[in-house]
XYZ file of C-alpha atoms in Angstrom:
620
model
C 20.692 -56.467 5.872
C 21.715 -54.175 8.401
C 22.274 -51.388 5.599
C 18.818 -52.087 4.184
C 17.368 -51.804 7.444
C 19.239 -48.509 8.232
C 17.734 -47.095 4.866
C 14.256 -48.254 5.793
C 14.688 -46.486 9.267
C 16.497 -43.303 7.882
C 14.047 -43.008 5.151
C 10.868 -43.635 7.393
C 12.255 -41.375 10.266
C 12.771 -38.217 7.363
C 9.402 -38.605 6.101
C 7.676 -38.852 9.638
C 9.642 -35.630 10.889
C 8.787 -33.884 7.745
C 5.062 -34.347 8.206
C 5.147 -33.701 11.857
C 6.535 -30.388 10.992
C 3.068 -29.315 9.628
C 1.960 -28.324 13.126
C 4.898 -26.033 13.180
C 4.473 -25.043 9.741
C 0.821 -23.842 10.320
C 1.960 -21.912 13.488
C 4.528 -20.035 11.828
C 2.757 -19.356 8.538
C 5.628 -21.007 6.460
C 4.941 -23.149 3.893
C 5.073 -26.941 4.751
C 6.919 -27.745 1.547
C 9.826 -25.594 2.951
C 10.112 -27.701 5.950
C 10.259 -30.987 3.659
C 13.222 -29.379 1.817
C 14.737 -28.411 5.323
C 14.558 -31.943 6.612
C 16.580 -32.929 3.537
C 19.090 -30.399 3.784
C 19.388 -30.946 7.904
C 20.003 -34.714 6.976
C 22.538 -34.319 4.062
C 25.976 -34.125 3.454
C 26.659 -31.032 5.577
C 23.643 -31.430 8.187
C 23.154 -33.576 11.446
C 23.121 -37.037 9.646
C 25.776 -36.412 7.292
C 24.164 -38.496 4.396
C 26.089 -38.311 1.325
C 23.597 -38.475 -1.475
C 24.529 -37.566 -5.079
C 22.237 -39.834 -7.001
C 20.989 -37.457 -9.338
C 19.309 -40.216 -11.669
C 17.792 -41.429 -8.741
C 16.441 -38.166 -7.638
C 15.418 -37.255 -11.239
C 13.177 -40.489 -11.331
C 11.601 -40.046 -7.904
C 10.950 -36.384 -8.970
C 9.133 -37.399 -12.168
C 7.066 -39.880 -10.428
C 6.118 -37.619 -7.648
C 5.264 -34.916 -9.894
C 2.937 -37.174 -11.960
C 1.085 -37.922 -8.750
C 0.762 -34.615 -7.697
C -0.318 -33.483 -11.194
C -2.922 -36.581 -11.269
C -4.235 -35.697 -7.950
C -4.475 -31.874 -8.845
C -6.484 -33.196 -11.919
C -8.891 -35.118 -9.969
C -9.903 -31.759 -7.683
C -9.994 -29.538 -10.759
C -13.670 -28.583 -11.371
C -14.831 -28.081 -15.164
C -16.126 -25.034 -13.952
C -12.593 -23.985 -13.416
C -11.844 -24.333 -17.201
C -15.072 -22.004 -17.922
C -13.363 -19.180 -16.292
C -9.942 -19.913 -16.376
C -8.599 -22.113 -19.584
C -7.706 -19.353 -22.339
C -5.929 -17.103 -19.795
C -4.082 -20.246 -18.255
C -2.966 -21.524 -21.718
C -1.797 -18.332 -22.657
C 0.299 -17.980 -19.520
C 1.520 -21.635 -19.858
C 2.839 -20.666 -23.343
C 3.586 -17.384 -24.136
C 3.880 -16.471 -20.499
C 6.857 -19.079 -20.036
C 8.715 -17.916 -23.286
C 8.311 -14.237 -22.156
C 9.506 -15.020 -18.610
C 12.602 -17.029 -19.746
C 13.729 -14.696 -22.582
C 13.525 -11.629 -20.255
C 15.063 -13.378 -17.625
C 17.679 -15.469 -19.738
C 19.048 -12.003 -21.011
C 19.518 -10.604 -17.642
C 21.040 -13.753 -16.088
C 23.544 -13.684 -18.989
C 24.359 -10.216 -18.268
C 24.486 -10.545 -14.436
C 26.846 -13.797 -14.348
C 28.767 -12.756 -17.401
C 28.159 -16.225 -19.072
C 27.071 -17.197 -22.505
C 23.448 -16.443 -23.446
C 22.899 -20.145 -23.810
C 23.560 -20.876 -20.163
C 21.632 -17.843 -19.322
C 18.743 -18.910 -21.201
C 18.921 -22.456 -19.702
C 19.004 -21.185 -16.224
C 16.074 -19.011 -16.881
C 14.096 -22.011 -18.438
C 14.742 -24.177 -15.358
C 13.231 -21.472 -13.347
C 10.768 -20.369 -15.785
C 7.541 -22.060 -15.086
C 5.348 -22.186 -12.036
C 5.298 -25.611 -10.171
C 2.122 -27.520 -9.594
C 3.291 -29.046 -6.275
C 3.644 -25.557 -4.545
C 0.614 -24.014 -6.199
C -1.972 -27.105 -5.434
C -0.469 -27.132 -1.946
C -0.454 -23.452 -0.814
C -3.387 -22.370 -3.022
C -5.723 -25.070 -1.593
C -4.452 -25.197 2.132
C -3.097 -21.602 2.610
C -6.506 -20.593 4.497
C -7.505 -18.178 1.966
C -10.435 -18.161 -0.561
C -9.275 -16.444 -3.896
C -11.823 -15.133 -6.345
C -12.616 -18.407 -8.869
C -11.016 -16.297 -11.651
C -7.644 -16.174 -10.333
C -7.679 -19.547 -8.515
C -8.660 -21.425 -11.804
C -6.057 -19.340 -13.781
C -3.289 -20.193 -11.279
C -3.899 -23.738 -10.713
C -4.668 -24.316 -14.720
C -1.399 -22.564 -15.509
C 0.834 -24.755 -13.147
C -0.776 -28.053 -14.435
C -0.128 -26.935 -18.378
C 3.161 -24.999 -18.343
C 5.534 -28.305 -17.574
C 5.506 -29.016 -21.372
C 6.788 -26.112 -22.560
C 9.187 -25.413 -19.635
C 10.531 -29.158 -20.144
C 11.082 -28.416 -23.960
C 12.651 -25.135 -23.528
C 15.410 -27.034 -21.012
C 15.851 -29.795 -23.373
C 16.583 -27.436 -26.177
C 18.938 -25.134 -24.361
C 20.894 -28.465 -23.064
C 21.131 -29.021 -26.887
C 22.464 -25.502 -27.543
C 24.843 -25.753 -24.855
C 26.224 -29.076 -25.781
C 25.867 -29.129 -29.689
C 24.452 -25.853 -31.116
C 24.399 -26.931 -34.393
C 21.800 -29.753 -33.810
C 19.075 -27.313 -33.155
C 16.848 -25.500 -35.642
C 13.686 -23.499 -35.334
C 11.735 -26.329 -37.288
C 13.133 -28.868 -34.791
C 12.109 -27.055 -32.084
C 8.780 -26.354 -33.150
C 8.033 -30.136 -34.183
C 9.172 -30.946 -30.937
C 6.530 -28.389 -29.305
C 3.873 -29.910 -31.388
C 4.652 -33.425 -30.527
C 4.651 -32.637 -27.000
C 1.635 -30.854 -26.664
C -0.300 -32.677 -29.089
C 0.574 -36.216 -28.030
C -0.060 -35.053 -24.453
C -3.609 -33.734 -25.252
C -4.670 -36.622 -27.279
C -3.494 -39.319 -24.635
C -4.641 -37.195 -21.810
C -8.286 -36.887 -22.918
C -8.637 -40.329 -24.406
C -7.359 -42.348 -21.162
C -9.419 -39.958 -19.174
C -12.496 -40.705 -21.080
C -11.794 -44.545 -21.215
C -11.018 -44.620 -17.459
C -14.214 -42.582 -16.559
C -16.418 -44.951 -18.505
C -14.558 -48.021 -16.794
C -14.784 -47.026 -13.333
C -18.387 -47.549 -12.881
C -18.299 -50.845 -14.433
C -15.498 -52.075 -11.864
C -16.461 -53.238 -8.462
C -13.682 -53.363 -5.941
C -13.040 -52.842 -2.369
C -13.128 -49.375 -1.203
C -9.305 -49.115 -1.116
C -8.567 -50.598 -4.225
C -9.977 -47.694 -6.589
C -7.271 -45.140 -5.708
C -4.602 -47.684 -6.529
C -6.259 -48.470 -9.657
C -6.379 -44.737 -10.663
C -2.908 -44.414 -9.589
C -1.442 -47.335 -11.534
C -3.421 -45.907 -14.629
C -2.095 -42.687 -14.408
C 1.414 -43.687 -14.016
C 0.756 -45.964 -17.190
C -0.553 -42.748 -19.129
C 2.348 -40.688 -17.895
C 4.971 -43.326 -19.101
C 3.188 -44.250 -22.313
C 2.804 -40.641 -23.265
C 6.640 -40.057 -22.762
C 7.487 -43.068 -24.754
C 5.459 -41.496 -27.544
C 7.297 -38.226 -27.372
C 4.465 -36.464 -25.721
C 4.466 -34.753 -22.473
C 3.538 -36.888 -19.584
C 2.615 -34.314 -17.199
C 0.042 -32.759 -19.169
C -1.603 -36.188 -20.187
C -1.963 -37.338 -16.652
C -3.387 -33.836 -15.248
C -6.005 -34.111 -18.096
C -6.725 -37.708 -17.244
C -7.363 -36.833 -13.735
C -9.554 -33.902 -14.624
C -11.830 -36.341 -16.733
C -11.960 -38.854 -13.834
C -12.641 -36.410 -10.987
C -15.447 -34.800 -12.795
C -17.169 -38.405 -13.326
C -19.477 -38.637 -10.349
C -19.535 -42.244 -9.541
C -19.085 -44.588 -6.585
C -15.534 -44.945 -7.346
C -14.280 -41.417 -7.277
C -15.196 -40.653 -3.691
C -13.021 -43.410 -2.680
C -10.369 -42.006 -5.019
C -10.319 -38.695 -3.774
C -9.569 -39.303 -0.146
C -6.656 -42.009 -0.501
C -4.961 -39.801 -3.487
C -4.935 -36.986 -1.098
C -2.587 -39.196 1.209
C -0.748 -40.276 -2.018
C -0.008 -36.543 -2.912
C 1.118 -35.470 0.327
C 3.427 -38.631 0.326
C 4.877 -37.743 -2.913
C 5.506 -34.047 -1.915
C 7.259 -35.213 1.113
C 9.415 -37.772 -0.393
C 10.442 -35.308 -3.319
C 11.259 -32.346 -1.372
C 13.381 -34.538 1.299
C 15.250 -36.120 -1.475
C 15.792 -32.818 -3.274
C 17.159 -31.457 0.128
C 19.302 -34.193 0.279
C 20.991 -33.159 -3.002
C 22.158 -29.883 -2.093
C 25.020 -28.736 0.068
C 24.237 -25.418 2.188
C 27.889 -24.126 1.408
C 27.506 -24.260 -2.266
C 24.055 -22.472 -1.838
C 25.887 -19.840 0.192
C 28.349 -19.039 -2.402
C 25.980 -18.084 -4.998
C 23.261 -17.045 -2.742
C 23.524 -13.136 -3.778
C 23.257 -14.195 -7.389
C 19.743 -16.307 -6.329
C 18.511 -13.328 -4.690
C 19.022 -10.942 -7.469
C 17.589 -13.333 -10.041
C 14.765 -14.079 -7.658
C 13.957 -10.213 -7.254
C 14.205 -10.013 -11.277
C 11.835 -12.674 -11.768
C 9.412 -11.333 -9.051
C 9.303 -7.739 -9.977
C 10.154 -7.717 -13.846
C 9.906 -11.016 -15.708
C 6.888 -12.403 -13.869
C 4.982 -9.171 -14.105
C 5.706 -8.613 -17.660
C 4.649 -12.058 -19.028
C 1.497 -11.892 -16.768
C 0.695 -8.557 -17.925
C 1.090 -9.499 -21.613
C -0.877 -12.707 -21.297
C -3.685 -11.587 -19.273
C -4.720 -8.116 -20.270
C -6.451 -9.347 -23.586
C -8.812 -11.384 -21.521
C -10.137 -8.665 -19.536
C -8.174 -9.068 -16.246
C -8.203 -6.184 -13.922
C -4.818 -4.708 -12.387
C -5.176 -6.228 -8.970
C -5.809 -9.528 -10.460
C -2.594 -9.430 -12.732
C -0.657 -7.760 -9.578
C -1.578 -10.827 -7.306
C -0.920 -13.724 -10.126
C 2.480 -11.965 -10.948
C 3.188 -12.065 -7.308
C 2.100 -15.853 -6.698
C 4.194 -17.391 -9.455
C 5.331 -20.043 -7.077
C 8.574 -21.854 -7.748
C 8.876 -25.469 -6.221
C 9.869 -28.893 -7.087
C 9.904 -28.467 -10.815
C 12.690 -25.905 -11.120
C 14.912 -27.980 -8.963
C 14.045 -31.422 -10.922
C 14.733 -29.618 -14.270
C 18.193 -28.509 -12.667
C 19.051 -32.027 -12.322
C 18.928 -32.846 -15.918
C 21.920 -30.796 -16.946
C 23.929 -32.097 -14.267
C 23.116 -35.757 -15.843
C 23.886 -34.514 -19.218
C 27.398 -33.024 -18.194
C 26.634 -29.483 -19.453
C 29.255 -26.949 -18.672
C 28.395 -24.888 -15.503
C 25.378 -27.096 -14.656
C 26.205 -27.069 -10.841
C 26.033 -23.133 -11.037
C 22.449 -23.567 -12.645
C 21.222 -25.853 -10.001
C 22.716 -24.144 -7.050
C 21.072 -20.661 -8.283
C 17.359 -22.591 -8.934
C 17.635 -24.111 -5.380
C 18.421 -21.018 -3.717
C 15.594 -19.252 -5.900
C 13.005 -21.914 -5.017
C 13.910 -21.432 -1.339
C 13.345 -17.699 -1.619
C 10.030 -18.170 -3.711
C 8.558 -20.416 -0.861
C 9.263 -18.031 1.789
C 8.443 -14.676 0.128
C 5.712 -15.597 -2.127
C 4.151 -19.054 -0.446
C 4.252 -17.473 2.982
C 2.488 -13.827 2.064
C -0.497 -15.399 0.189
C -3.025 -14.468 2.707
C -1.720 -11.162 3.185
C -1.287 -10.518 -0.741
C -4.775 -11.723 -1.475
C -6.254 -8.989 0.501
C -3.731 -6.529 -0.377
C -4.568 -7.250 -4.091
C -8.218 -7.379 -3.337
C -8.799 -11.100 -4.818
C -10.126 -12.939 -1.969
C -13.657 -13.430 -1.237
C -15.304 -14.394 2.074
C -15.692 -18.183 2.935
C -18.716 -17.972 5.230
C -20.753 -20.067 2.785
C -18.650 -23.317 3.029
C -19.480 -26.439 5.069
C -16.422 -27.579 7.042
C -16.343 -30.975 5.189
C -18.547 -33.017 2.900
C -18.995 -36.732 2.431
C -20.744 -38.973 -0.007
C -22.283 -42.234 0.738
C -23.049 -44.270 -2.133
C -26.257 -46.626 -2.027
C -25.835 -47.793 -5.439
C -23.605 -47.347 -8.435
C -25.435 -44.008 -9.442
C -27.190 -43.247 -6.221
C -25.599 -41.093 -3.261
C -26.357 -39.408 -0.252
C -24.395 -36.302 0.822
C -23.561 -35.643 4.057
C -22.168 -32.157 5.333
C -20.259 -31.179 8.370
C -21.067 -27.848 9.912
C -19.085 -26.471 13.250
C -21.083 -24.028 15.203
C -18.735 -21.027 15.398
C -18.303 -18.760 18.566
C -21.368 -16.085 18.473
C -22.791 -17.908 15.392
C -26.445 -17.662 14.543
C -26.689 -21.335 15.192
C -26.062 -20.827 18.867
C -28.963 -21.662 20.891
C -30.916 -23.093 18.127
C -32.361 -26.704 17.782
C -30.205 -28.821 15.312
C -33.577 -29.694 13.399
C -35.274 -26.389 13.359
C -32.383 -24.345 12.392
C -34.409 -22.316 9.962
C -37.862 -22.199 9.044
C -36.501 -21.246 5.249
C -35.604 -24.771 4.931
C -38.177 -27.845 3.691
C -37.469 -30.573 6.413
C -37.250 -32.987 3.635
C -34.555 -31.472 2.215
C -32.220 -30.775 5.166
C -32.115 -33.981 7.522
C -30.249 -34.141 10.830
C -27.899 -36.943 10.756
C -25.948 -36.658 14.007
C -24.770 -33.987 16.498
C -20.992 -34.183 18.174
C -20.226 -32.374 21.172
C -16.886 -32.697 22.829
C -16.150 -35.698 20.582
C -19.006 -37.741 21.789
C -22.211 -38.297 20.001
C -25.007 -36.382 21.372
C -28.728 -37.698 21.774
C -30.889 -35.215 20.380
C -34.216 -34.432 22.086
C -36.633 -31.869 22.163
C -34.749 -29.320 24.541
C -31.622 -29.786 22.606
C -29.840 -26.362 21.859
C -26.508 -26.035 19.821
C -23.377 -24.617 21.667
C -20.350 -22.966 19.961
C -17.973 -25.794 18.866
C -20.692 -28.329 18.282
C -20.205 -30.388 15.079
C -23.814 -30.964 13.319
C -23.987 -33.415 10.290
C -26.861 -33.065 7.642
C -27.829 -35.266 4.716
C -29.196 -32.639 2.162
C -30.405 -32.374 -1.508
C -30.623 -29.377 -3.343
C -28.454 -26.241 -2.996
C -28.946 -25.486 0.713
C -25.216 -26.319 1.947
C -23.777 -22.719 1.391
C -27.043 -21.180 3.185
C -26.876 -23.333 6.080
C -23.219 -22.560 6.481
C -23.874 -19.355 6.968
C -26.237 -19.766 9.984
C -23.183 -21.756 11.230
C -20.283 -19.793 10.332
C -21.572 -16.214 11.012
C -21.844 -14.332 14.032
C -23.658 -10.886 13.784
C -20.275 -9.273 13.354
C -18.859 -11.555 10.962
C -21.877 -11.448 8.954
C -21.760 -7.787 8.616
C -18.105 -8.074 7.428
C -19.324 -10.515 4.878
C -22.049 -8.021 3.881
C -20.046 -5.174 3.977
C -17.748 -7.132 0.953
C -20.622 -7.401 -1.139
C -22.641 -4.328 -0.206
C -25.571 -3.437 2.049
C -28.158 -4.427 -0.259
C -29.191 -7.489 -1.994
C -30.482 -6.990 -5.589
C -32.162 -9.682 -7.852
C -30.003 -9.755 -11.171
C -33.314 -9.772 -13.160
C -34.952 -6.534 -12.041
C -34.361 -3.605 -14.437
C -32.091 -0.773 -14.093
C -34.899 1.621 -13.985
C -36.078 -0.120 -10.622
C -32.895 0.868 -8.763
C -33.599 3.017 -5.879
C -31.667 6.055 -7.320
C -34.399 5.965 -10.145
C -37.583 5.769 -8.000
C -37.840 2.010 -7.715
C -39.815 0.604 -4.565
C -39.189 -2.702 -3.048
C -36.708 -4.149 -5.579
C -34.002 -4.848 -3.297
C -33.520 -5.523 0.604
C -30.947 -3.867 2.919
C -29.065 -5.871 5.638
C -30.078 -5.078 9.422
C -27.317 -5.747 11.638
C -29.419 -5.054 14.809
C -29.354 -8.559 16.038
C -26.120 -9.150 18.187
C -27.506 -10.918 20.830
C -25.970 -14.449 21.424
C -29.585 -15.913 22.060
C -31.487 -14.377 18.996
C -33.573 -16.768 17.064
C -32.697 -14.429 13.979
C -30.754 -16.369 11.211
C -28.930 -14.643 8.480
C -32.232 -14.872 6.380
C -34.028 -13.093 9.004
C -31.480 -10.159 8.608
C -33.151 -8.985 5.386
C -35.900 -6.943 5.264
C -37.640 -4.931 2.243
C -36.349 -1.430 2.417
C -36.826 1.491 0.266
C -34.369 4.649 1.508
C -35.735 8.196 1.041
C -33.659 9.982 -1.710
C -31.848 12.133 1.088
C -29.902 9.080 2.155
C -28.117 9.068 -1.630
C -25.558 10.763 -2.841
C -27.986 12.401 -5.318
C -28.751 12.206 -9.005
C -25.316 13.243 -10.331
C -24.558 13.246 -14.224
C -23.236 9.398 -14.238
C -26.451 8.356 -12.744
C -28.808 10.284 -15.153
C -26.737 8.885 -18.129
C -27.084 5.084 -16.828
C -30.832 5.663 -16.519
C -31.232 7.322 -19.988
C -29.174 4.732 -21.875
C -29.839 1.619 -19.570
C -33.289 1.705 -18.032
C -34.733 -1.205 -19.842
C -31.814 -3.485 -19.391
C -31.790 -5.788 -16.412
C -28.977 -5.545 -13.661
C -27.290 -8.675 -15.291
C -27.559 -7.603 -18.738
C -25.796 -4.362 -17.741
C -23.113 -5.984 -15.512
C -22.167 -8.660 -18.210
C -21.653 -5.831 -20.732
C -19.010 -4.335 -18.618
C -17.296 -7.554 -18.047
C -14.593 -8.602 -20.477
C -14.093 -12.143 -18.716
C -16.534 -14.681 -17.133
C -18.025 -13.391 -14.078
C -17.048 -14.475 -10.784
C -17.937 -13.655 -7.040
C -16.530 -10.330 -6.275
C -16.358 -8.765 -9.749
C -17.507 -5.310 -9.598
C -19.125 -2.617 -11.827
C -18.907 1.088 -10.705
C -22.223 3.132 -11.119
C -20.716 6.433 -10.112
C -18.283 7.736 -7.297
C -20.206 6.434 -4.542
C -22.096 3.231 -5.777
C -21.050 -0.082 -7.355
C -22.696 -3.526 -7.951
C -20.905 -6.469 -6.956
C -21.420 -10.171 -8.197
C -22.511 -12.313 -5.168
C -23.343 -15.472 -6.818
C -22.757 -17.043 -10.228
C -24.305 -20.453 -11.429
C -22.254 -23.050 -13.174
C -23.097 -21.738 -16.882
C -21.830 -18.163 -15.457
C -25.184 -16.643 -14.998
C -25.603 -14.339 -12.161
C -27.874 -15.409 -9.230
C -27.211 -12.682 -6.665
C -25.724 -8.886 -6.877
C -24.889 -6.708 -4.006
C -25.308 -2.629 -4.094
C -22.186 -1.191 -2.348
C -21.575 2.156 -1.228
C -17.856 2.288 -2.154
C -17.547 5.631 -0.291
C -17.438 3.670 2.778
C -14.059 2.313 3.973
C -13.319 -0.994 2.251
């Protein structure tokens, strides 16, 4: 009994310490997943607690279950809009991209280590796919907003590339143990079964569950347990049928998450906790498996393999996968950089050890070292690299949080939380009369919180920096209200500088641009209102403006050619003809040396709703 209680105590303390390190992780800018690994290593055989843990089968069981939970949660939070902009490139990356990475890296590893090509390809297959746990965690909690095309491609790739990675590891294990047993037809048949059964099971189970949820009435906390158990059942059943359980559970999550019913609101909040617990347990257990002395013996190999993967193999795979889909070089460069490796490579590296593959321990230690390097070098630099590659977009139009209150099975009220930023336009304004632009019926005040206490609102109430305000809203007003709460005059100017100084309707014609004599076809931002007590909102900072031609760069040959060829086209038609991929916020079309059109807003059908006109001669 004492042994069992000690196990309970040690397990709980390890998870508790791992999660508490999240505060330190945020301050140091180091990925939290790395702290989970670190706790496991420190508690391990050569660490502070000296726990001897060599249960590879148990670690594999925990790893598979945790990854299924993480993928289910990732699917629940994946909007179908992501499929519109990222499905085709993500599928290409998850198939050809993985194969190209494994082939390129495998040949290099065999040469570097002086081992048989089959072992080199096995190690490459282990680390050849990006990791869902790392991608979902670091991209969604990394403090930076990427453009939708890049974000969707990275997330969908990480959710879809596990089947091929597992298949390649399985095939390479067989080639290392019994080369005669594998033929090209065997491999292709296995791949078709993995993907085909995974797709069918995922879509069928997701459809059934999405139809079942509205008909089931449970206590709020039970919905997440229901979905969790259903997801694990889908995972296990798909694996038994020879398909990819990871692909199936991810697709089932997508189907459920995009079904807006009473149950899904409760599921998302509880599943977030399940996913974090899964990550903590998974990385702590994986950390217990490794011995630092073994890692140090091959650390130079891990470093060289990581550098080759980062600067050669991954860029080659991404470039050949994404160029046909119209991705620009900055997007390709960033996606190449953020090929995050995490729990999946370590979990896959356990399998050769369990199968007694020669030199499997070498493969495990190299994979483990590479994961640490990936989390340090790639995971910690996501915010910096997103700006270096120009794939970030401003986040001033997002509420702090939102919460749906369901008043019926198919009727809900959405509450949005906004925090008054320092120097924001909301400072000094009454929370009800936040802007005359909004209809009082569409934006209803729910509560004001000041110093963590509910504030009684009267006629003299004026908002202060740090106040938290809740509104019940209808329509698409949340992003507009967010700008009032998030933006100071300085921040608003920075956002405007990203998209350009002038705002255009996508429906005006090219001939109506100011270069060609258009009048009142656009508006210019006015950044003069910097006073803390100003009554202006971001919407009051726009005025109809027609600049004299003397302020422009002149009618050069490029502008004249655009006018002659495209004067009867709308801005939207002109821009869409220049895009080779689905448009997203931040996409740019160059007019001439000095001026560019920048997508400012896109609806769910990919239609432009706002366009910026930017003087690109200015400092970015």
